Coordinates of C-alpha atoms in Angstrom, one line a residue:
Chain J
M163 CA -42.7 -13.6 -97.9
S164 CA -44.1 -14.7 -94.6
G165 CA -40.8 -15.4 -92.9
P166 CA -37.1 -14.6 -93.1
E167 CA -36.4 -18.0 -94.5
R168 CA -38.4 -17.1 -97.6
F169 CA -37.0 -13.6 -98.0
K170 CA -33.4 -13.4 -99.1
P171 CA -32.3 -9.7 -99.1
T172 CA -29.9 -10.2 -102.0
G173 CA -30.2 -6.7 -103.2
T174 CA -29.3 -5.5 -99.7
I175 CA -26.2 -7.6 -99.6
A176 CA -25.2 -6.4 -103.1
L177 CA -25.7 -2.8 -102.0
L178 CA -23.6 -3.3 -98.8
V179 CA -20.8 -5.0 -100.8
V180 CA -20.7 -1.9 -103.1
Y181 CA -20.8 0.3 -100.0
M182 CA -17.8 -1.6 -98.4
I183 CA -15.8 -1.2 -101.7
I184 CA -16.5 2.5 -101.7
L185 CA -15.6 2.8 -98.0
L186 CA -12.3 1.0 -98.5
A187 CA -11.4 3.0 -101.5
L188 CA -12.1 6.4 -99.9
W189 CA -10.4 5.4 -96.7
A190 CA -7.3 4.2 -98.5
N191 CA -7.3 7.5 -100.4
V192 CA -6.9 9.4 -97.2
F193 CA -4.4 6.9 -95.9
F194 CA -2.2 7.3 -98.9
T195 CA -2.5 11.0 -98.7
L196 CA -1.1 10.6 -95.1
I197 CA 1.7 8.4 -96.3
S198 CA 2.5 10.7 -99.2
R199 CA 3.1 13.5 -96.7
G200 CA 5.5 11.5 -94.7
V201 CA 3.7 11.9 -91.4
T202 CA 4.5 8.5 -90.1
L203 CA 8.1 8.3 -91.2
Chain K
M286 CA -59.8 15.8 -86.7
T287 CA -56.4 14.7 -85.7
G288 CA -54.4 11.4 -85.4
E289 CA -54.9 9.0 -82.5
G290 CA -53.1 9.9 -79.3
F291 CA -53.5 11.5 -75.9
A292 CA -54.3 15.3 -75.7
H293 CA -51.8 16.4 -73.1
E294 CA -48.9 14.4 -74.7
R295 CA -49.8 15.7 -78.2
K296 CA -49.8 19.2 -76.8
L297 CA -46.4 18.7 -75.2
A298 CA -45.0 17.2 -78.4
A299 CA -46.4 20.0 -80.4
W300 CA -44.7 22.7 -78.2
N301 CA -41.4 20.8 -78.4
I302 CA -41.5 20.3 -82.1
G303 CA -42.8 23.9 -82.7
I304 CA -39.8 25.4 -80.8
A305 CA -37.5 23.0 -82.7
I306 CA -38.8 24.2 -86.1
V307 CA -38.3 27.8 -85.2
A308 CA -34.8 27.1 -84.0
L309 CA -33.9 25.3 -87.2
I310 CA -35.3 28.1 -89.4
I311 CA -33.5 30.9 -87.5
G312 CA -30.2 28.9 -87.2
S313 CA -30.1 27.7 -90.8
W314 CA -30.0 31.3 -92.2
F315 CA -26.4 31.6 -91.0
G316 CA -25.2 28.5 -92.8
P317 CA -25.2 29.8 -96.3
L318 CA -23.8 33.1 -95.2
Q319 CA -20.6 31.3 -94.0
L320 CA -20.2 29.6 -97.3
F321 CA -20.7 32.9 -99.2
E322 CA -18.1 34.5 -96.9
H323 CA -15.6 31.9 -97.8
A324 CA -16.2 32.5 -101.5
G325 CA -15.6 36.2 -101.1
L326 CA -19.2 37.5 -100.6
D327 CA -19.4 38.9 -97.1
L328 CA -23.0 39.6 -96.2
Y329 CA -22.3 39.9 -92.5
K330 CA -21.7 43.7 -92.9
Y331 CA -25.4 44.0 -93.6
L332 CA -26.3 42.3 -90.4
A333 CA -24.3 44.6 -88.2
P334 CA -24.7 45.7 -85.5
G335 CA -27.4 42.9 -84.7
I336 CA -24.8 40.2 -85.7
A337 CA -21.4 41.5 -84.7
S338 CA -19.3 39.0 -86.6
Y339 CA -19.0 35.8 -88.7
Y340 CA -18.2 34.1 -85.3
Q341 CA -21.5 35.1 -83.6
G342 CA -23.4 33.9 -86.6
L343 CA -21.4 30.6 -86.6
T344 CA -22.3 30.3 -82.8
L345 CA -25.9 30.9 -83.4
H346 CA -25.9 28.5 -86.4
A347 CA -24.4 25.7 -84.4
V348 CA -26.3 26.2 -81.1
L349 CA -29.7 26.6 -82.7
N350 CA -29.3 23.8 -85.2
A351 CA -27.1 21.3 -83.5
L352 CA -28.3 21.7 -79.9
I353 CA -31.8 23.3 -79.8
W354 CA -33.4 22.0 -82.9
T355 CA -32.3 18.5 -82.2
T356 CA -32.9 18.4 -78.5
F357 CA -36.5 19.8 -78.6
F358 CA -37.4 17.7 -81.6
I359 CA -36.1 14.6 -80.0
V360 CA -38.0 15.2 -76.7
G361 CA -41.2 16.0 -78.7
F362 CA -40.8 12.9 -81.0
T363 CA -40.0 10.6 -78.1
T364 CA -43.1 11.8 -76.2
L365 CA -45.3 10.7 -79.2
A366 CA -43.4 7.6 -80.0
V367 CA -43.5 6.4 -76.4
T368 CA -47.2 7.1 -75.6
Y369 CA -48.4 6.0 -79.1
T370 CA -46.7 2.7 -79.0
L371 CA -47.2 1.8 -75.4
K372 CA -50.8 2.8 -75.8
R373 CA -50.9 4.7 -72.6
P374 CA -50.5 8.3 -71.5
L375 CA -47.5 9.6 -69.6
R376 CA -47.3 8.2 -66.1
Y377 CA -46.8 11.7 -64.6
P378 CA -47.7 14.3 -67.3
W379 CA -46.6 17.1 -64.9
V380 CA -43.0 15.8 -65.0
N381 CA -42.8 16.2 -68.8
T382 CA -44.6 19.6 -68.5
L383 CA -41.8 20.6 -66.0
A384 CA -39.3 19.4 -68.4
L385 CA -40.6 21.6 -71.2
I386 CA -40.7 24.7 -68.9
L387 CA -37.1 24.1 -67.8
M388 CA -35.9 23.7 -71.4
V389 CA -37.8 26.8 -72.6
V390 CA -36.5 28.9 -69.6
G391 CA -32.9 27.6 -70.4
L392 CA -33.3 28.4 -74.1
L393 CA -34.5 32.0 -73.3
L394 CA -31.7 32.6 -70.8
A395 CA -29.0 31.4 -73.2
A396 CA -30.5 33.4 -76.0
V397 CA -29.8 36.7 -74.3
P398 CA -26.0 36.6 -74.2
L399 CA -26.0 34.7 -77.6
L400 CA -27.8 37.6 -79.3
L401 CA -25.9 40.2 -77.4
N402 CA -22.5 38.8 -78.6
M403 CA -21.7 37.9 -75.0
A404 CA -21.4 34.2 -75.7
T405 CA -19.7 33.9 -79.1
V406 CA -17.9 30.7 -78.1
L407 CA -19.1 28.3 -80.8
Y408 CA -21.2 25.3 -79.8
T409 CA -18.3 23.5 -78.2
F410 CA -17.7 26.6 -75.8
Y411 CA -14.0 25.5 -75.4
P412 CA -12.3 27.5 -72.7
P413 CA -10.3 29.7 -72.4
M414 CA -13.1 31.4 -74.6
K415 CA -15.4 32.6 -71.9
A416 CA -19.1 33.3 -72.2
D417 CA -21.5 35.2 -69.9
P418 CA -22.7 33.1 -67.0
L419 CA -26.3 33.2 -68.4
F420 CA -25.1 31.2 -71.4
Y421 CA -23.9 28.3 -69.2
I422 CA -27.0 28.5 -66.9
G423 CA -29.2 28.4 -69.9
L424 CA -27.6 25.4 -71.5
T425 CA -27.6 23.7 -68.2
L426 CA -31.3 24.2 -67.9
V427 CA -31.9 22.8 -71.4
V428 CA -29.9 19.7 -70.6
V429 CA -31.6 19.3 -67.1
G430 CA -35.0 19.8 -68.8
S431 CA -34.2 17.0 -71.2
W432 CA -33.2 14.8 -68.2
V433 CA -36.5 15.5 -66.5
A434 CA -38.3 14.5 -69.8
G435 CA -36.3 11.3 -69.7
Y436 CA -37.5 10.6 -66.1
G437 CA -41.1 11.1 -67.4
F438 CA -40.5 8.4 -70.0
Y439 CA -38.9 6.0 -67.5
F440 CA -41.8 6.3 -65.1
T441 CA -44.2 5.7 -68.0
L442 CA -42.3 2.6 -69.3
H443 CA -42.1 1.3 -65.7
A444 CA -45.9 1.6 -65.4
W445 CA -46.4 -0.1 -68.7
R446 CA -44.1 -3.0 -67.8
K447 CA -46.1 -3.5 -64.6
E448 CA -49.3 -3.5 -66.6
N449 CA -47.8 -5.8 -69.2
P450 CA -45.6 -8.4 -67.6
G451 CA -43.6 -10.5 -69.9
V452 CA -44.5 -8.5 -73.0
R453 CA -41.6 -7.2 -75.1
T454 CA -41.5 -3.4 -75.0
P455 CA -42.7 -2.0 -78.4
F456 CA -39.6 -1.3 -80.5
L457 CA -40.2 2.4 -81.0
A458 CA -40.7 3.0 -77.3
F459 CA -37.7 0.9 -76.5
A460 CA -35.5 2.6 -79.0
T461 CA -36.4 6.2 -78.0
I462 CA -36.1 5.6 -74.3
L463 CA -32.7 4.0 -74.7
N464 CA -31.7 7.2 -76.5
M465 CA -32.7 9.2 -73.4
V466 CA -30.8 6.9 -71.1
M467 CA -27.7 7.2 -73.3
W468 CA -28.2 11.0 -73.3
Q469 CA -28.4 11.1 -69.5
I470 CA -25.1 9.2 -69.2
A471 CA -23.5 11.2 -71.9
T472 CA -24.4 14.6 -70.5
L473 CA -22.7 13.8 -67.1
G474 CA -19.5 15.1 -68.7
V475 CA -20.7 18.4 -69.8
A476 CA -22.7 18.8 -66.6
A477 CA -19.4 18.3 -64.7
E478 CA -17.6 20.7 -67.0
I479 CA -20.2 23.5 -66.7
L480 CA -21.1 23.1 -63.0
G481 CA -17.6 22.3 -61.8
L482 CA -15.5 24.6 -64.0
L483 CA -17.1 27.0 -66.4
L484 CA -19.9 28.4 -64.4
P485 CA -17.8 29.2 -61.3
W486 CA -15.1 30.5 -63.6
S487 CA -17.5 32.8 -65.4
F488 CA -18.8 34.1 -62.1
G489 CA -15.3 34.8 -61.0
L490 CA -15.3 32.2 -58.2
L491 CA -12.4 30.3 -60.0
K492 CA -9.5 32.4 -61.1
G493 CA -8.6 30.1 -63.9
V494 CA -9.6 26.9 -65.7
D495 CA -7.8 23.8 -66.8
T496 CA -8.6 23.7 -70.6
E497 CA -7.5 20.1 -71.1
L498 CA -9.8 18.8 -68.4
A499 CA -12.6 20.9 -69.7
R500 CA -12.1 19.6 -73.2
T501 CA -12.1 16.0 -72.0
L502 CA -15.3 16.5 -70.0
F503 CA -16.9 18.1 -73.1
W504 CA -16.0 15.3 -75.4
W505 CA -17.4 12.8 -72.9
T506 CA -20.6 14.4 -74.0
G507 CA -19.7 15.7 -77.4
H508 CA -19.5 12.5 -79.5
P509 CA -22.4 10.6 -77.8
L510 CA -24.3 13.8 -78.6
V511 CA -24.0 12.7 -82.2
Y512 CA -25.8 9.5 -81.2
F513 CA -28.4 11.3 -79.2
W514 CA -29.3 13.0 -82.6
L515 CA -28.9 9.8 -84.6
L516 CA -30.7 7.2 -82.6
P517 CA -34.2 8.8 -83.1
A518 CA -33.5 8.9 -86.8
Y519 CA -32.5 5.3 -86.6
A520 CA -35.7 4.5 -84.7
S521 CA -37.6 6.0 -87.6
W522 CA -35.6 4.1 -90.2
Y523 CA -36.1 0.8 -88.3
G524 CA -39.5 1.3 -86.9
M525 CA -41.5 3.5 -89.3
L526 CA -39.9 3.8 -92.7
P527 CA -40.5 0.1 -93.6
K528 CA -44.2 0.7 -93.0
Q529 CA -44.0 3.7 -95.3
A530 CA -42.2 1.6 -98.0
G531 CA -44.9 -1.2 -97.6
G532 CA -42.6 -3.6 -95.8
K533 CA -41.9 -4.9 -92.4
L534 CA -39.0 -4.7 -89.9
F535 CA -36.7 -7.4 -91.2
S536 CA -35.5 -8.5 -87.7
D537 CA -36.7 -7.2 -84.3
T538 CA -33.8 -9.0 -82.7
L539 CA -31.1 -7.4 -84.8
A540 CA -32.7 -4.0 -84.3
R541 CA -32.8 -4.2 -80.5
L542 CA -29.3 -5.7 -80.4
A543 CA -28.0 -2.9 -82.5
F544 CA -29.5 -0.3 -80.1
W545 CA -28.0 -2.0 -77.1
L546 CA -24.5 -1.9 -78.8
F547 CA -25.0 1.7 -79.6
L548 CA -25.6 2.3 -75.9
L549 CA -22.5 0.5 -75.1
F550 CA -20.2 1.8 -77.7
S551 CA -21.3 5.3 -78.5
L552 CA -20.4 6.6 -75.0
P553 CA -16.7 5.7 -74.4
V554 CA -15.3 7.4 -77.6
G555 CA -14.8 11.1 -76.9
L556 CA -11.0 11.0 -77.1
H557 CA -11.0 10.6 -80.9
H558 CA -11.8 14.3 -81.0
Q559 CA -8.6 14.9 -78.9
Y560 CA -6.1 12.9 -80.9
V561 CA -3.7 15.9 -81.1
D562 CA -4.3 17.1 -77.5
P563 CA -0.9 16.9 -75.8
G564 CA -2.3 16.4 -72.4
V565 CA -3.9 13.0 -73.1
P566 CA -1.6 10.0 -73.1
P567 CA -1.5 8.0 -76.4
G568 CA -2.8 4.7 -74.7
W569 CA -6.1 6.3 -73.8
K570 CA -6.5 7.8 -77.2
Y571 CA -5.8 4.3 -78.8
L572 CA -8.4 2.7 -76.5
H573 CA -11.0 5.2 -77.6
A574 CA -10.0 4.7 -81.2
V575 CA -10.7 0.9 -80.9
L576 CA -14.0 1.6 -79.1
T577 CA -15.0 4.2 -81.7
L578 CA -14.3 1.8 -84.5
T579 CA -16.4 -0.8 -82.7
V580 CA -19.4 1.4 -83.3
A581 CA -19.1 0.3 -87.0
L582 CA -20.6 -3.0 -85.9
P583 CA -24.1 -1.8 -84.9
S584 CA -23.9 0.8 -87.7
L585 CA -23.4 -2.0 -90.3
M586 CA -26.2 -4.1 -88.6
T587 CA -28.4 -1.0 -89.0
A588 CA -27.5 -0.6 -92.7
F589 CA -28.3 -4.3 -93.3
T590 CA -31.6 -4.5 -91.4
V591 CA -33.0 -1.2 -92.6
V592 CA -32.2 -1.7 -96.3
A593 CA -33.4 -5.3 -96.0
S594 CA -36.7 -4.0 -94.6
L595 CA -37.0 -1.5 -97.4
E596 CA -36.1 -4.1 -100.0
M597 CA -38.8 -6.4 -98.7
G598 CA -41.3 -3.4 -99.1
A599 CA -40.0 -2.6 -102.6
R600 CA -40.2 -6.3 -103.8
A601 CA -43.8 -6.4 -102.4
R602 CA -44.6 -3.6 -104.6
G603 CA -43.3 -5.4 -107.6
G604 CA -39.6 -4.6 -107.5
K605 CA -37.3 -6.9 -109.5
G606 CA -33.6 -7.5 -110.0
L607 CA -30.5 -7.0 -107.9
F608 CA -30.9 -3.2 -107.8
G609 CA -34.1 -2.6 -109.9
W610 CA -36.2 -2.9 -106.7
I611 CA -34.9 0.5 -105.5
L612 CA -37.0 2.2 -108.2
K613 CA -40.2 0.7 -106.7
L614 CA -39.6 2.5 -103.4
P615 CA -42.1 5.3 -102.7
W616 CA -39.9 8.1 -103.9
K617 CA -42.9 10.4 -104.6
D618 CA -43.8 10.4 -100.9
P619 CA -41.9 13.4 -99.5
S620 CA -41.7 11.8 -96.0
Y621 CA -40.2 8.7 -97.4
A622 CA -37.9 10.4 -100.0
A623 CA -36.5 12.8 -97.5
Q624 CA -35.6 10.0 -95.0
N625 CA -34.1 7.7 -97.8
L626 CA -32.0 10.7 -99.1
A627 CA -30.9 11.3 -95.6
M628 CA -29.7 7.7 -95.4
I629 CA -27.7 8.0 -98.6
L630 CA -25.9 11.1 -97.4
F631 CA -25.4 9.5 -94.0
A632 CA -23.8 6.5 -95.5
F633 CA -21.1 8.7 -96.9
G634 CA -20.8 10.6 -93.6
G635 CA -20.1 7.0 -92.1
I636 CA -17.2 6.7 -94.4
G637 CA -15.8 9.9 -93.3
G638 CA -16.4 8.9 -89.7
I639 CA -14.2 5.8 -90.1
T640 CA -11.5 8.1 -91.4
N641 CA -11.9 10.4 -88.4
A642 CA -11.8 7.6 -85.9
S643 CA -8.6 6.1 -87.3
Y644 CA -5.9 7.2 -85.0
N645 CA -3.2 8.2 -87.6
V646 CA -5.3 8.9 -90.6
N647 CA -7.2 11.4 -88.6
L648 CA -4.0 13.6 -88.6
V649 CA -4.6 14.5 -92.2
I650 CA -7.9 16.0 -91.6
H651 CA -7.9 17.0 -87.9
N652 CA -9.2 20.5 -87.3
T653 CA -9.7 21.1 -91.0
I654 CA -12.8 22.1 -92.9
W655 CA -13.3 18.4 -93.6
V656 CA -14.8 18.1 -90.1
P657 CA -17.8 20.4 -90.8
G658 CA -18.2 18.7 -94.2
H659 CA -18.5 15.4 -92.2
L660 CA -20.9 16.9 -89.7
H661 CA -23.1 18.1 -92.4
L662 CA -23.5 14.7 -93.9
T663 CA -24.3 13.3 -90.5
V664 CA -26.2 15.8 -88.4
A665 CA -27.4 18.2 -91.1
S666 CA -28.3 15.5 -93.5
G667 CA -28.7 12.0 -91.8
V668 CA -30.4 13.5 -88.8
T669 CA -32.0 16.7 -89.9
L670 CA -33.3 15.6 -93.2
T671 CA -34.8 12.5 -91.5
F672 CA -36.4 14.8 -88.9
I673 CA -37.8 16.8 -91.8
G674 CA -39.1 13.7 -93.4
I675 CA -40.7 12.7 -90.2
L676 CA -42.4 16.2 -90.0
W677 CA -44.1 15.6 -93.3
W678 CA -46.3 13.0 -91.7
L679 CA -46.1 14.4 -88.2
L680 CA -47.5 17.8 -88.9
P681 CA -50.6 16.5 -90.4
H682 CA -50.8 14.0 -87.5
L683 CA -50.6 16.8 -84.9
T684 CA -52.5 19.5 -86.7
G685 CA -55.2 17.4 -88.5
K686 CA -54.4 19.4 -91.6
K687 CA -53.1 18.1 -95.0
L688 CA -49.5 18.5 -95.9
F689 CA -49.3 21.7 -97.8
S690 CA -48.1 20.9 -101.3
P691 CA -46.4 17.5 -101.1
K692 CA -44.6 18.5 -104.4
L693 CA -42.9 21.4 -102.7
A694 CA -42.1 19.0 -99.8
L695 CA -40.5 16.6 -102.3
A696 CA -38.6 19.5 -103.9
Q697 CA -37.4 20.5 -100.4
A698 CA -35.9 17.1 -99.9
W699 CA -34.1 17.0 -103.1
T700 CA -32.7 20.4 -102.9
W701 CA -31.4 19.7 -99.4
F702 CA -29.8 16.5 -100.9
F703 CA -28.0 18.2 -103.8
G704 CA -27.1 21.2 -101.8
M705 CA -25.5 19.1 -99.1
I706 CA -23.6 17.0 -101.8
L707 CA -22.0 20.1 -103.2
M708 CA -21.3 21.7 -99.9
S709 CA -19.9 18.6 -98.2
N710 CA -17.9 17.4 -101.1
S711 CA -16.0 20.7 -101.4
L712 CA -15.4 21.0 -97.6
H713 CA -14.1 17.4 -97.5
L714 CA -11.7 18.1 -100.4
L715 CA -10.6 21.4 -99.1
G716 CA -9.7 19.9 -95.8
L717 CA -8.1 16.8 -97.2
H718 CA -5.9 18.3 -100.0
F719 CA -5.3 21.8 -98.7
G720 CA -5.6 21.5 -94.9
V721 CA -8.0 24.4 -94.9
P722 CA -8.9 25.3 -91.3
R723 CA -12.5 24.9 -90.0
R724 CA -14.3 27.6 -88.0
T725 CA -12.6 30.4 -89.8
A726 CA -13.8 33.5 -91.7
L727 CA -11.7 32.4 -94.6
G728 CA -12.8 35.3 -96.8
A729 CA -11.0 37.6 -94.5
A730 CA -7.9 35.3 -93.9
P731 CA -4.7 36.6 -95.6
Y732 CA -3.7 33.0 -96.3
N733 CA -6.8 32.3 -98.4
M734 CA -5.3 30.6 -101.4
P735 CA -6.4 31.0 -105.1
E736 CA -6.4 27.1 -105.4
W737 CA -9.1 27.0 -102.8
R738 CA -11.5 29.2 -104.8
P739 CA -13.1 26.6 -107.1
F740 CA -14.1 24.5 -104.1
Q741 CA -15.3 27.6 -102.1
I742 CA -17.5 28.5 -105.0
E743 CA -18.9 25.0 -105.2
A744 CA -19.6 25.1 -101.6
A745 CA -21.3 28.5 -101.9
I746 CA -23.5 27.1 -104.8
G747 CA -24.4 24.3 -102.4
G748 CA -25.2 26.9 -99.8
A749 CA -27.5 28.7 -102.2
I750 CA -29.3 25.5 -103.0
L751 CA -29.7 24.8 -99.3
F752 CA -31.1 28.3 -98.8
V753 CA -33.8 27.6 -101.5
S754 CA -34.4 24.3 -99.7
L755 CA -34.9 26.3 -96.4
I756 CA -37.4 28.7 -98.1
L757 CA -39.3 25.6 -99.3
F758 CA -39.3 24.2 -95.8
I759 CA -40.7 27.3 -94.3
I760 CA -43.5 27.4 -97.0
V761 CA -44.5 23.9 -96.3
V762 CA -44.4 24.1 -92.6
V763 CA -46.2 27.5 -92.5
G764 CA -48.7 26.5 -95.3
T765 CA -49.5 23.2 -93.4
V766 CA -50.1 24.9 -90.1
F767 CA -51.9 28.0 -91.3
A768 CA -53.3 27.5 -94.7
S769 CA -54.0 23.8 -95.4
K770 CA -57.4 22.0 -95.5
P771 CA -58.4 19.4 -92.8
V772 CA -57.5 15.8 -93.5
E773 CA -60.4 13.5 -94.4
K774 CA -59.2 10.9 -92.0
P775 CA -56.6 11.0 -89.1
V776 CA -53.0 10.6 -90.1
E777 CA -51.6 7.8 -88.1
M778 CA -48.0 7.3 -86.9
P779 CA -46.5 4.8 -89.3
V780 CA -45.5 1.9 -87.1
A781 CA -43.8 -1.0 -88.9
E782 CA -44.7 -4.5 -87.9
A783 CA -41.8 -6.9 -87.3
L784 CA -41.4 -9.8 -89.7
E785 CA -41.5 -12.2 -86.7
D786 CA -43.5 -11.7 -83.5
P787 CA -41.4 -9.5 -81.2
Q788 CA -42.4 -12.0 -78.4
L789 CA -39.8 -14.4 -80.1
T790 CA -37.0 -11.8 -79.5
P791 CA -34.8 -13.1 -76.6
A792 CA -35.9 -11.7 -73.2
W793 CA -32.3 -10.6 -72.5
L794 CA -32.7 -8.0 -75.2
D795 CA -35.5 -6.4 -73.2
R796 CA -33.7 -6.2 -69.8
W797 CA -32.0 -3.0 -68.7
R798 CA -29.9 -3.8 -65.7
P799 CA -27.2 -6.0 -67.3
W800 CA -26.6 -3.6 -70.2
L801 CA -26.5 -0.5 -67.8
A802 CA -23.9 -2.4 -65.7
F803 CA -21.8 -3.0 -68.8
V804 CA -22.0 0.6 -69.6
A805 CA -20.9 1.7 -66.2
I806 CA -17.9 -0.7 -66.3
L807 CA -16.9 0.5 -69.8
M808 CA -17.1 4.1 -68.8
I809 CA -15.1 3.6 -65.7
I810 CA -12.4 1.8 -67.7
A811 CA -12.4 4.3 -70.6
Y812 CA -12.4 7.5 -68.5
G813 CA -11.8 6.7 -64.8
P814 CA -8.0 6.6 -64.7
L815 CA -7.6 9.4 -67.2
L816 CA -10.0 11.8 -65.4
Y817 CA -8.2 11.0 -62.1
Q818 CA -4.9 11.8 -63.7
L819 CA -6.2 15.1 -65.3
I820 CA -7.9 16.3 -62.2
S821 CA -4.9 15.5 -59.8
A822 CA -2.5 17.2 -62.3
G823 CA -5.0 20.0 -63.1
Q824 CA -3.7 23.5 -63.7
F825 CA -6.6 25.8 -63.0
V826 CA -4.8 28.9 -64.3
S827 CA -6.1 29.9 -67.6
P828 CA -7.9 33.3 -67.7
G829 CA -10.9 33.8 -69.9
F830 CA -10.8 35.5 -73.3
K831 CA -13.4 37.2 -75.4
V832 CA -11.9 37.0 -78.9
W833 CA -14.8 38.1 -81.0

């Protein structure tokens, strides 16, 4: 692992994908709470 | 025997960090009390008349933990990081000594009205709540002292650059000094607020105050303040933690670029705290919403670079699989574990931050108890638990004594982690689903609903665990300083090497002027016309109130 070309941070990318999914799910949860209250109607 | 360094600088750092620790310990006692009060257990009556109300306790909690602990720790940490990595003493040590004196005098002046219940205005000190003039003078001196400390670091960096032409500034010195620059620009807002409005108002020289203008100036500072707390934590995650994990900094270039982007985009974002303020036109709020969401870019770059650096260390230690390498990280090292746990909590704080920044979605949680839930994942976890993790190598480094009971230090980190999970989870849910207000003695509120109770009890349990964590923190700190054995060999600052030679990092990432020019332009665009409008239409009429 002497250079970035040899080290592929596959675990990091997998973790970030999981993180983005959680982020989107939680953000969407709040968004739908907003919609359900009719705030933007 | 102590770690390598310069005697005067180490003494300055020790004073700053010692004061910070005392502030954290005193301020943290009031945190669990608030959660117990919400759950129906009012312990404030036992603190009277010393502490007059829930709100005085809340003010002390926030001022001591969010302003004093952080500012003193950061100045002390920066002193060490700059001189250790530049391998030279401060250019003008008297400047940084003066800075410490100013900060201490300011702290003492502000403490008088805070303790006498003459400045129970919470840490945002929104007018028309009015504090004693000493409170404003004291806070001003703390901020001015931190500016002076910054000047000391700039002189030192300037001298180093003259001595080392063409050499890239060591990352930790670059990152921590950039933070001081950001802080100096950020605090122009609160300086204008205090010196132009609040101080003359509190002395009776101004009959009234314009609350909207004051809030806008406060939030010029208020949100970048979060980044002033965060960037030193990031500096440790980028520049120290990989070393502790047995790895290297994955990309020096990405790390520096992320810090420049933080300088640019953490500043013009204050209006996302004012989405429901009627005096600020929607266009300006929208602009700040976009700029706030732009901060996600360097944040995700940070997540990638830091985790990749740690993964590299874990795989070097034999870690395998897509996620299995995580188990090979040095979880038994309390300094490492505290900082990694801080990162995990902070990641969830970041998700809440995206929600807060979203212009319309923010309406669901604005001014609810969700906000302190968020703040405790970011500042009280991401930042404070990282700083505590830093202390677990820094105290032995400064004192020359072994860390008192690494097992207790490890237990401290985990109890903080689980306590914060329970507390923040319940606060987020109370705010989101029930619109429970923040900054309120809910136990005494006639509208406290039975449906809130399970969450309030969950938060109180979290508070109790955090109280245990605080006791463990005190035992480890006091034990290390006063009752521990000398280290066999000096404890060095863990400085991570970059995977590639930092000299290969592009030179434009080590030049200050173009970036500072971008910052100035962005701040003028984001705030100039709005402030002109607010000042020219200013209504300096609101009298002051002492409500608690």
